[in-house]
Coordinates of C-alpha atoms in Angstrom, one line a residue:
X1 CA 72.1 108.5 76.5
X2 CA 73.3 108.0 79.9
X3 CA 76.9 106.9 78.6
X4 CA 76.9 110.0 77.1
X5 CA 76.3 111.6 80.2
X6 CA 78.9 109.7 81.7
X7 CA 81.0 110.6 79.4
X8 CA 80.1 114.0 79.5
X9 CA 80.9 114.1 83.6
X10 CA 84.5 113.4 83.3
X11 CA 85.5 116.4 80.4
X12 CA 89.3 117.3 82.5
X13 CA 92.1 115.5 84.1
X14 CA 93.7 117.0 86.7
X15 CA 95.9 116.2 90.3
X16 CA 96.3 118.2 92.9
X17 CA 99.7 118.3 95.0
X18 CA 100.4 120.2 98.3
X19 CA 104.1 120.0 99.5
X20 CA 104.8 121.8 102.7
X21 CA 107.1 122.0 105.8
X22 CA 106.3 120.2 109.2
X23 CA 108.0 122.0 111.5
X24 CA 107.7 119.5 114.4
X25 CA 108.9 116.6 112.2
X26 CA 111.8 118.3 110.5
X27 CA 110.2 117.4 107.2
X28 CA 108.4 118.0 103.6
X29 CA 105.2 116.3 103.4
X30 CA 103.6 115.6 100.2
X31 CA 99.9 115.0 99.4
X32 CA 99.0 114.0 95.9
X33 CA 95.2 113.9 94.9
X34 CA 93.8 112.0 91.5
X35 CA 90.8 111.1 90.1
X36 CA 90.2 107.3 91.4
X37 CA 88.5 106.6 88.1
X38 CA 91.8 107.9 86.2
X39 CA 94.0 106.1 88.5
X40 CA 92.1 102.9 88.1
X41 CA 92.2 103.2 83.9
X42 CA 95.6 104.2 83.8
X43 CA 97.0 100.7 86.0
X44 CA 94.4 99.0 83.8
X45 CA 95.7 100.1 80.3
X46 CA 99.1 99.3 81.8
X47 CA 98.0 95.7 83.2
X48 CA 95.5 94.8 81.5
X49 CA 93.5 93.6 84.2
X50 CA 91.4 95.2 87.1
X51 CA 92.9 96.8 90.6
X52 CA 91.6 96.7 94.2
X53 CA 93.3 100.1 95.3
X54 CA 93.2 99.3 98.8
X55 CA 94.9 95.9 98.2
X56 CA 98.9 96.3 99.4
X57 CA 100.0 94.3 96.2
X58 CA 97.9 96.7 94.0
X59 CA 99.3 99.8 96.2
X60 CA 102.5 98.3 95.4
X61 CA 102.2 98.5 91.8
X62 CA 100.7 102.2 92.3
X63 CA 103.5 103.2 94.0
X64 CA 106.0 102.1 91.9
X65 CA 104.4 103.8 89.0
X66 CA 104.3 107.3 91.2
X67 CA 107.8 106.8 92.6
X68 CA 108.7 106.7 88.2
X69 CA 106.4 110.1 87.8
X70 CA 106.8 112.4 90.4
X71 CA 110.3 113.3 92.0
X72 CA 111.9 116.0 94.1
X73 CA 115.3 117.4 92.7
X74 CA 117.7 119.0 95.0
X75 CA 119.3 122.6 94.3
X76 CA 122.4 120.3 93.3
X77 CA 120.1 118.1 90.7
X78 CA 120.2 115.5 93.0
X79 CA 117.0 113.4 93.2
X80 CA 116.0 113.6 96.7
X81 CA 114.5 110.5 98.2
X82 CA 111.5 110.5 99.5
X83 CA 109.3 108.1 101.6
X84 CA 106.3 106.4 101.3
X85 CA 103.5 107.1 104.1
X86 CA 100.8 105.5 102.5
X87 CA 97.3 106.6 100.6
X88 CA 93.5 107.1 101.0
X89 CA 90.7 105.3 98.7
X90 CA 87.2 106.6 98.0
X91 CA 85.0 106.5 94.9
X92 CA 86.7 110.0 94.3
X93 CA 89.6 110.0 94.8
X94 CA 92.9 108.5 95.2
X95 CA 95.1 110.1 98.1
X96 CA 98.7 109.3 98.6
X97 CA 101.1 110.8 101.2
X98 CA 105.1 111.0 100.5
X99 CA 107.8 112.7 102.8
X100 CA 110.8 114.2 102.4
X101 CA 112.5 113.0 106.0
X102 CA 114.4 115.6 107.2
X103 CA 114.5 117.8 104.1
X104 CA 113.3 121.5 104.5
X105 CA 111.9 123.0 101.5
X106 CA 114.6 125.3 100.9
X107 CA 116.4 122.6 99.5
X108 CA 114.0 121.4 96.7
X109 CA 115.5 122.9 93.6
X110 CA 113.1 121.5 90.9
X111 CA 109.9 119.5 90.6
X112 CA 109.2 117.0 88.1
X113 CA 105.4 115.8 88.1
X114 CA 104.1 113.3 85.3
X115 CA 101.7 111.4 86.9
X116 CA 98.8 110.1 84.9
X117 CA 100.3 113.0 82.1
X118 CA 101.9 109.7 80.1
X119 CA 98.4 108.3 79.8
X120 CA 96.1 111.1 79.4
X121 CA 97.3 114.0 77.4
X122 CA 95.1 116.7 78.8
X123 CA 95.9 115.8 82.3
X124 CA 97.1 119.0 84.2
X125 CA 98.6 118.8 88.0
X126 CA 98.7 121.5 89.8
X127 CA 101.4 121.8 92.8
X128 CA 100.5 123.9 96.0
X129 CA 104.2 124.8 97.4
X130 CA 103.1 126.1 101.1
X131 CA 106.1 128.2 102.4
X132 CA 105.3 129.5 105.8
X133 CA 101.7 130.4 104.9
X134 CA 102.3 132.1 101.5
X135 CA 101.5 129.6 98.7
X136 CA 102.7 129.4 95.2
X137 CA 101.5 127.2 92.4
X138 CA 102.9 125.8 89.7
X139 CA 101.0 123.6 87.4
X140 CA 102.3 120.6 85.2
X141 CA 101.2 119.3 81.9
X142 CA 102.4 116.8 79.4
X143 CA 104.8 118.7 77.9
X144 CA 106.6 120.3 80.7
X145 CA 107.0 117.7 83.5
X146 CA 109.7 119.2 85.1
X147 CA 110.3 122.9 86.9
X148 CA 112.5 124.8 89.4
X149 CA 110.8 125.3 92.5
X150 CA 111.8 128.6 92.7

C-alpha cells in the first residue's frame, strides 16, 4: 500500500528553465530545475550504479549528460557555448546554473531542450525566456526538442 502511494506521488515529469539577461554581467544566465529523484534514476539507468549528486565526479557525469541535452543555437545555427557555473542539491530538486558569457538574448535563435525527455517519455520542460520583464514560455517534450526562440 504505501508503494503505491509512492508511486502514486510522482504521476508527471517535468523541468523548469529560466534564461534571462544580466545586465551588469553582459550575459544570459540559465537555471535549470529537475526532479532530484528523476535525475538520480536517469544517471542510474545509464550507470548502472548509484550517484552522490554533490560529489564533483558525479556532477561531472551530470554535466556532461546536460551539456548533450540542452543547447543554445545562434540566429546563424551556430551552437553557442555556454559555461558551466555549477548546481544546487536538495531532496527536491536538482538545480544547475549555465551562462551564456557575453551573449545577450537577442542572439539566441533556437532552443533545443531534451533533458531527462530520452529517459522518460512524458517528461515536459518548460522554458521561461525573461526579456526585460515580459516572459514568454515555451515548453518541450519528447518529440519536439528543439524551437526558435522567437
Amino acid at each position: 500500500m504505501c508503494l503505491s502511494a509512492a508511486a502514486q506521488a510522482h504521476r508527471y515529469h517535468a523541468g523548469l528553465t529560466d534564461i534571462s539577461f544580466n545586465v551588469r554581467s553582459g550575459s544570459t544566465e540559465i537555471v535549470h530545475t529537475y526532479m532530484t529523484h528523476d535525475v538520480e534514476a536517469l544517471l542510474a539507468n545509464l550507470y548502472q550504479r548509484q550517484f552522490d549528486l554533490n560529489d564533483p565526479d558525479d556532477e561531472a557525469i551530470l554535466r556532461k549528460y546536460v551539456e548533450q541535452q540542452f543547447w543554445l543555437l545562434a540566429q546563424d545555427k551556430a551552437r553557442l557555448p555556454l559555461r558551466w557555473v555549477g548546481m544546487t542539491v536538495d531532496t527536491q530538486s536538482v538545480t544547475i546554473y549555465q551562462e551564456a558569457e557575453a551573449t545577450p538574448l537577442a542572439r539566441i535563435g533556437a532552443i533545443r531542450h531534451g533533458v531527462l525527455a530520452d529517459f522518460l517519455p512524458d517528461q515536459v520542460n518548460t522554458v521561461n525566456l525573461n526579456e526585460g520583464g515580459a516572459v514568454r514560455s515555451l515548453t518541450f517534450v519528447r518529440t519536439n526538442p528543439e524551437q526558435a526562440a522567437r
